[in-house]
Short mmCIF file of C-alpha atoms (C1' of nucleotides) in Angstrom, two decimals:
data_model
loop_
_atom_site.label_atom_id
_atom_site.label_comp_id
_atom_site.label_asym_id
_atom_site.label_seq_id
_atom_site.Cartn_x
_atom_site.Cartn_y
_atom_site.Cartn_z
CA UNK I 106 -0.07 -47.97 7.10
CA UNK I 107 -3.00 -46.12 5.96
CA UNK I 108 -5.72 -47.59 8.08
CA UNK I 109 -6.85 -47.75 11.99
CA UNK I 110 -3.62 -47.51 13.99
CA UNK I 111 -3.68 -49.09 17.49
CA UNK I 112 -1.92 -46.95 19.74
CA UNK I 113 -2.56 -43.67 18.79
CA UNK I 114 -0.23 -42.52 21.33
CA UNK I 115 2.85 -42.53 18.72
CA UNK I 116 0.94 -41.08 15.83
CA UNK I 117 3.30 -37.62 16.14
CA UNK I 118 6.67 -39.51 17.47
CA UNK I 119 7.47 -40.08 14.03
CA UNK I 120 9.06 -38.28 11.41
CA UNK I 121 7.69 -40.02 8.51
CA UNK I 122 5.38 -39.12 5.63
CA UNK I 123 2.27 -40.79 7.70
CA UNK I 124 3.53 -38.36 10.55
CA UNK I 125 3.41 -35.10 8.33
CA UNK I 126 0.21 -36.23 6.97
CA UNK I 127 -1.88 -36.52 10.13
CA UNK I 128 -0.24 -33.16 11.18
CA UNK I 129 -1.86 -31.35 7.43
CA UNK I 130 -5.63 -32.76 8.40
CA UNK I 131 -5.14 -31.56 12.14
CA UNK I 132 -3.85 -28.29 10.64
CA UNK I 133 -7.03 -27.84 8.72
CA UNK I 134 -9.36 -29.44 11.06
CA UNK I 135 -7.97 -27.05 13.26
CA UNK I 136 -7.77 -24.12 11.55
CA UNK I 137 -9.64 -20.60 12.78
CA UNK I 138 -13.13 -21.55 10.72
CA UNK I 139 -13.36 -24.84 9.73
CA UNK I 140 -14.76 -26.52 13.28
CA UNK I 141 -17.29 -23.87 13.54
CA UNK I 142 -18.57 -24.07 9.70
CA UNK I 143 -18.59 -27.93 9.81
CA UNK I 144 -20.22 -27.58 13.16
CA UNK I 145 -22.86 -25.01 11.51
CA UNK I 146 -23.59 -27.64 8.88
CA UNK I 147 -24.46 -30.11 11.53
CA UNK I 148 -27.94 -30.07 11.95
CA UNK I 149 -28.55 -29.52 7.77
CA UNK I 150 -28.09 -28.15 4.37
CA UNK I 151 -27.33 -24.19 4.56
CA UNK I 152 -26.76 -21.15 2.05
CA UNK I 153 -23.55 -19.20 1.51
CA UNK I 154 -25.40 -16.46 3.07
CA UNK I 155 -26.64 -18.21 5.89
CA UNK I 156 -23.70 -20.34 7.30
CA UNK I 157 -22.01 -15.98 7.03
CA UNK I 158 -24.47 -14.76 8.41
CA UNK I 159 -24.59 -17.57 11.86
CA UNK I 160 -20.30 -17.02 11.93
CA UNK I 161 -19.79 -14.10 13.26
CA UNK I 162 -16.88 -12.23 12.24
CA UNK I 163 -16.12 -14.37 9.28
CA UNK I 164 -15.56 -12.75 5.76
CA UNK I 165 -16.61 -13.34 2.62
CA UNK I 166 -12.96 -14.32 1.34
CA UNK I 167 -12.69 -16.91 4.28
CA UNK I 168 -16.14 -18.04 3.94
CA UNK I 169 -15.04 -19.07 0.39
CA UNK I 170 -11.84 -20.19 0.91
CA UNK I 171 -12.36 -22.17 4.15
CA UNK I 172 -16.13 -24.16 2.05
CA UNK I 173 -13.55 -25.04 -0.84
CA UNK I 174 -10.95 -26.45 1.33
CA UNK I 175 -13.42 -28.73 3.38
CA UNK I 176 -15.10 -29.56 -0.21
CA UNK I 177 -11.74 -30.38 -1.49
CA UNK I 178 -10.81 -32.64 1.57
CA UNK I 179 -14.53 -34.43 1.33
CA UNK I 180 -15.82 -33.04 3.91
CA UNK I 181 -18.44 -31.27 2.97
CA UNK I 182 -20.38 -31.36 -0.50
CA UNK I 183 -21.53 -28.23 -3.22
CA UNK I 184 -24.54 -28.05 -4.85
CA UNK I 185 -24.92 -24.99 -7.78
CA UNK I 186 -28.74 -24.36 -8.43
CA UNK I 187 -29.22 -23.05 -12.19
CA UNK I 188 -31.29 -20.30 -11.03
CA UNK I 189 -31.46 -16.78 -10.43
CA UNK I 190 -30.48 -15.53 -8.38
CA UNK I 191 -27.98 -17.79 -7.96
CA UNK I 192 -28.54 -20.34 -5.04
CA UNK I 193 -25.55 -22.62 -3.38
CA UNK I 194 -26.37 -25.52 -1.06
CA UNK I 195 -23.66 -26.96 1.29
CA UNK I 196 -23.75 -29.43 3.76
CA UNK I 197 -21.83 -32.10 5.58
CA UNK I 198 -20.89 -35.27 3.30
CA UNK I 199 -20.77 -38.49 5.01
CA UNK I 200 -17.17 -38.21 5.72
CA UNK I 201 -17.60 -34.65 7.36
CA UNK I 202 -20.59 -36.13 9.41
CA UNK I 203 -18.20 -38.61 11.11
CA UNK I 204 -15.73 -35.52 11.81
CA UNK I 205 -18.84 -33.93 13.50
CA UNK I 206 -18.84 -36.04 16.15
CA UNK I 207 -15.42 -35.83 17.13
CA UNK I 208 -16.04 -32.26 16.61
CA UNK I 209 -18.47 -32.41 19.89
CA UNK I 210 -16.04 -34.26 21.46
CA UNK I 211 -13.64 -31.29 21.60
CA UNK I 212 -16.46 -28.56 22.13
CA UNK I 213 -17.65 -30.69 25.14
CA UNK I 214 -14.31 -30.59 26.99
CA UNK I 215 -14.14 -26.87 26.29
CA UNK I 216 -17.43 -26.59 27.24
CA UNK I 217 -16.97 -28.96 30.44
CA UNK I 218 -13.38 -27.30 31.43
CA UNK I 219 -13.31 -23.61 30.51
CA UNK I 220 -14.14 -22.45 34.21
CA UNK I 221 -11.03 -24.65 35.01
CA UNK I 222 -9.14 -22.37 32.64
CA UNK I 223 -10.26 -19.15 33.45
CA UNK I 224 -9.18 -20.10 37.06
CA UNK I 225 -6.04 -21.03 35.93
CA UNK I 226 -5.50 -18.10 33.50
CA UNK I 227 -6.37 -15.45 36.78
CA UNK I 228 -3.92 -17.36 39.09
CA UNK I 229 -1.17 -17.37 36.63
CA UNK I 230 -1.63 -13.56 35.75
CA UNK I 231 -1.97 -12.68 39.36
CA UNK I 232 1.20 -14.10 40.43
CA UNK I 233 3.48 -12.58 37.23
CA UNK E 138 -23.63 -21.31 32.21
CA UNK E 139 -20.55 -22.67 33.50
CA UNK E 140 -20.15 -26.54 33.21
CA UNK E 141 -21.46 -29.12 31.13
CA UNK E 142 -23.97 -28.49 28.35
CA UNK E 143 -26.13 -31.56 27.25
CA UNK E 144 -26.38 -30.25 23.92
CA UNK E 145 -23.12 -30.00 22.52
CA UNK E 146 -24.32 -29.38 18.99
CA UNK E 147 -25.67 -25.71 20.28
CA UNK E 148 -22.79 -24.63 21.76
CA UNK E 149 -21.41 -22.23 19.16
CA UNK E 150 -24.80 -21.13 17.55
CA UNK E 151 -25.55 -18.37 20.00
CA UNK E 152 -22.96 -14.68 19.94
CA UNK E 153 -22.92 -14.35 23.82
CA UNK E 154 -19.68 -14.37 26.05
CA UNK E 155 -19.74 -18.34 26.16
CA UNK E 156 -19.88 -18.46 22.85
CA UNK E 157 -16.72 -16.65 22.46
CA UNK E 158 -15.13 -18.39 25.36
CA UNK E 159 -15.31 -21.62 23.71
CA UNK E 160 -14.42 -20.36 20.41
CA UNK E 161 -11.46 -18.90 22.53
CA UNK E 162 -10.31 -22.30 23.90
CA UNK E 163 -10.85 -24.13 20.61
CA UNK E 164 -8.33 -21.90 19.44
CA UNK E 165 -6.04 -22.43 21.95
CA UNK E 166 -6.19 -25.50 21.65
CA UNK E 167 -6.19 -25.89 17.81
CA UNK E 168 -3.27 -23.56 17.68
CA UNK E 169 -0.46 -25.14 15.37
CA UNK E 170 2.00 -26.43 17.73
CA UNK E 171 -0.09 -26.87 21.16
CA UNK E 172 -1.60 -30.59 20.06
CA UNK E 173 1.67 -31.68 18.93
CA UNK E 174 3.48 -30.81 22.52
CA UNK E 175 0.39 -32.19 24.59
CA UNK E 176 0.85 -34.74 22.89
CA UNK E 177 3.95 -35.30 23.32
CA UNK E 178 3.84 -34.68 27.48
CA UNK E 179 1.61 -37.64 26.94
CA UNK E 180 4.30 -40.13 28.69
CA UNK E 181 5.58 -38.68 31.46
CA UNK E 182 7.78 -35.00 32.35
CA UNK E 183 10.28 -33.48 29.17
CA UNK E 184 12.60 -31.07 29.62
CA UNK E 185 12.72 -28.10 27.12
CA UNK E 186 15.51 -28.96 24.51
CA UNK E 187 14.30 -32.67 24.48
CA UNK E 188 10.59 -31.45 23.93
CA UNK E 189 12.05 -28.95 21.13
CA UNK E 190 14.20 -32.05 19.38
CA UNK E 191 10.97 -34.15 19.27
CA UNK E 192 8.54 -31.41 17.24
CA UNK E 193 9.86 -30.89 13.99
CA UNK E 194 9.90 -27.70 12.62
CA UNK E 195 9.01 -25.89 15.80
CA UNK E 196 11.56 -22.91 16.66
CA UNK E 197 12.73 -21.88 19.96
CA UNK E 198 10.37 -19.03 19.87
CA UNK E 199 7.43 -20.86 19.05
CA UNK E 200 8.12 -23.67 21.79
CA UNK E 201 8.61 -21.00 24.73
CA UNK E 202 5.35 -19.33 23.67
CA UNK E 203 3.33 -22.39 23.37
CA UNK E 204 4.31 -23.69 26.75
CA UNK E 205 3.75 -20.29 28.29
CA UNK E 206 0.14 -20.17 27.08
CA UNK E 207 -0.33 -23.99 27.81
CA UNK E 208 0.52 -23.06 31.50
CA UNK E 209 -1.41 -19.90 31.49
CA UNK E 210 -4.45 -21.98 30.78
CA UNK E 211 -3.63 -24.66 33.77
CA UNK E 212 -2.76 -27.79 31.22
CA UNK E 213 0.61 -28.17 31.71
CA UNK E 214 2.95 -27.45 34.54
CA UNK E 215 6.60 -25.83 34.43
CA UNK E 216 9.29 -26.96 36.99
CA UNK E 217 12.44 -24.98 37.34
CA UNK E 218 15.31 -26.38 39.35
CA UNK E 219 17.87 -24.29 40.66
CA UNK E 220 21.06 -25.85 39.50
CA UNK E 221 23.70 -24.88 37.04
CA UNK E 222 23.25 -25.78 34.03
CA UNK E 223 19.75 -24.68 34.09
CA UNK E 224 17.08 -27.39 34.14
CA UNK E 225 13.49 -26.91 33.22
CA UNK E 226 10.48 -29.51 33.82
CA UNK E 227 7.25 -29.45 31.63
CA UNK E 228 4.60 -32.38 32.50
CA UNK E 229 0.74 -32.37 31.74
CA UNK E 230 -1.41 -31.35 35.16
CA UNK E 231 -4.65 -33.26 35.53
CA UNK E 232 -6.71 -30.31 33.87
CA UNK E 233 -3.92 -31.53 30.82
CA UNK E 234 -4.57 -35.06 31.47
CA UNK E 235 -8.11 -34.90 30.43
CA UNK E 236 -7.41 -32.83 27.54
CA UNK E 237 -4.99 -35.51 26.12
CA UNK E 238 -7.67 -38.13 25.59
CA UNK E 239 -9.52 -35.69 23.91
CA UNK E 240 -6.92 -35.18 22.00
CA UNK E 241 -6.43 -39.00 20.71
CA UNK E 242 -10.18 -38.81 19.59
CA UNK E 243 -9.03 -36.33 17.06
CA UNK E 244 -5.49 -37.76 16.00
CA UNK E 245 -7.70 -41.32 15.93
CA UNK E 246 -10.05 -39.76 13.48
CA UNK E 247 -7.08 -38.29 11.21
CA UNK E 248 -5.41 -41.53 11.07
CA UNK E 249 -8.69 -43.51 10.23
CA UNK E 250 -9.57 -41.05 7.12
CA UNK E 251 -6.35 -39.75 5.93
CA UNK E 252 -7.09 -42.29 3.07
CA UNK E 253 -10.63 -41.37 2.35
CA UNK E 254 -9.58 -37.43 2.08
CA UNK E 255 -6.16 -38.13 0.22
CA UNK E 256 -8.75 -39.94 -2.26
CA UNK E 257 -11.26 -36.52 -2.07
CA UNK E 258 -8.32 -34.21 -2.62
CA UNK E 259 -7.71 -36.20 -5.67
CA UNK E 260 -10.72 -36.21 -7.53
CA UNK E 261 -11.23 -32.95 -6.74
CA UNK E 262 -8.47 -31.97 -7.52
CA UNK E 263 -8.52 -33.46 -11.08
CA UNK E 264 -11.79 -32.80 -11.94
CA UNK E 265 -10.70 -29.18 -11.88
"C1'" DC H 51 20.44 -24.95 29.18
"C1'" DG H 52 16.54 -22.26 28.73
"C1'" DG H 53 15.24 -18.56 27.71
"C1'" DA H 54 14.43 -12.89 26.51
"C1'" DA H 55 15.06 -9.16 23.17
"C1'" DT H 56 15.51 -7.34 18.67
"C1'" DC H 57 14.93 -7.17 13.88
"C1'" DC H 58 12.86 -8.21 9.68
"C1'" DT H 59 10.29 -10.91 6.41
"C1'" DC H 60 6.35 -12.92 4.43
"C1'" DG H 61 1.83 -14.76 4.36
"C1'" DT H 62 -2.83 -14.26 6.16
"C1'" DG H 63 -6.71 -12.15 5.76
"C1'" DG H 64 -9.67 -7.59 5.82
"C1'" DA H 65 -11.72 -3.97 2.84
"C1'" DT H 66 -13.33 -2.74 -1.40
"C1'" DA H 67 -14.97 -3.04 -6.03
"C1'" DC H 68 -16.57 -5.67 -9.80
"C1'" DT H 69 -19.36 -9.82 -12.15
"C1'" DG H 70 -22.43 -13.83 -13.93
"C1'" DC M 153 -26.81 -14.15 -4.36
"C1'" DA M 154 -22.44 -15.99 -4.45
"C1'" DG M 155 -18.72 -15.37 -5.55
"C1'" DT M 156 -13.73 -13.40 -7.93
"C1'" DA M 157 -9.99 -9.96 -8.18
"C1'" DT M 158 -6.94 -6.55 -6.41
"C1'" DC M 159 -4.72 -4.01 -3.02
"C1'" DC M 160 -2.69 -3.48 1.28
"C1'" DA M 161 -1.92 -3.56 6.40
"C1'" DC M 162 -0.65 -6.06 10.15
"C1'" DG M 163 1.00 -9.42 12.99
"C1'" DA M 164 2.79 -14.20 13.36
"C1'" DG M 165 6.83 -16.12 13.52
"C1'" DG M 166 11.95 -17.28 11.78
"C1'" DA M 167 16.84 -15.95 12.46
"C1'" DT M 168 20.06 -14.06 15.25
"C1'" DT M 169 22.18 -12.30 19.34
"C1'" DC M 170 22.76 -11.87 24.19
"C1'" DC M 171 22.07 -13.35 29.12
"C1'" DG M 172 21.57 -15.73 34.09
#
DNA sequence: CGGAATCCTCGTGGATACTG
DNA sequence: CAGTATCCACGAGGATTCCG
């Protein structure tokens, strides 16, 4: 396994380890923060403070928690400045710079398709 | 606003209803369980117990709400036929359709770095 | 068969306070 | 500034039961 798979049409039929596997990195990729931060590191290198301050709504706790999981999967890199005050650098490793553009993949069909939805969301409340 | 941006990398930098629109759909879309059943509509019309046996893990609960939602937002369609026992038809609609390919993109990506971020979870995690 | 309704648990994640 | 630590509320979601 491991590699490029051809048809990735059967990637979730399975029930094997591979299966579960690809199901844990879309669980992260997906998860609430982690396509908006990775999509806030896009165009550079950004503070703590910063990438909080342009996601709105985020905490502090999932700030943290959601930069050390991406870290940990090599996605993004960490970068401690002996100084004070303290300064932290993060941005996108090259790894997490190939996700990015898959990344715009997805926020270009949402983009391109969420009037489609919002018709379909008013027809489907309207007739319940 | 409305349809298709040619910048896709500005799409979630701004706070305005858009914004939150897309952030909305991503979401949706990166919920847990709704990749995994689009995905699996992805060759042709299931009916509810066989789409049920073929996610792991999902519960009954789970499955029902998912494919409500899924419907809500126009990408798949639900088809009940009046005959005893009760049958019950789920297939992608076209909205759905295109959604699926974008979907591949990301379950292609997963499959072609699971290596490279079992590898990253590794050294971070010993290094630790 | 394909749900809806109820109950109940358990983890996510916010708020707050403290620190190097 | 960039976290860590603690507490706690709330809601997602599993298990179970009942129904057309």
């Amino acid at each position: 396994m491991a590699t490029h798979d051809a048809d990735p049409t059967r990637v979730l039929k399975g029930r094997d380890d591979t299966t579960c596997r690809v199901r844990e990195v879309l669980d992260r990729v997906g998860s609430k923060w982690s396509l908006t931060v990775i999509h806030e590191l896009g165009p550079g290198t950004r503070r703590f403070t910063e990438i909080k301050d342009a996601v709105p709504g985020i905490s502090q706790r999932m700030l943290t928690e959601t930069l050390r999981l991406l870290e940990r999967d090599g996605l993004i890199s960490r970068t401690v400045h002996p100084v004070v005050p303290p300064r932290v650098d993060y941005e996108l490793t090259p790894l997490g710079r190939t996700l990015l553009d898959t990344v715009r993949t997805l926020l270009d069909w949402a983009l391109t398709h969420i009037d489609d939805i919002d018709k379909a969301r008013d027809a489907y409340d309207t007739r319940t």
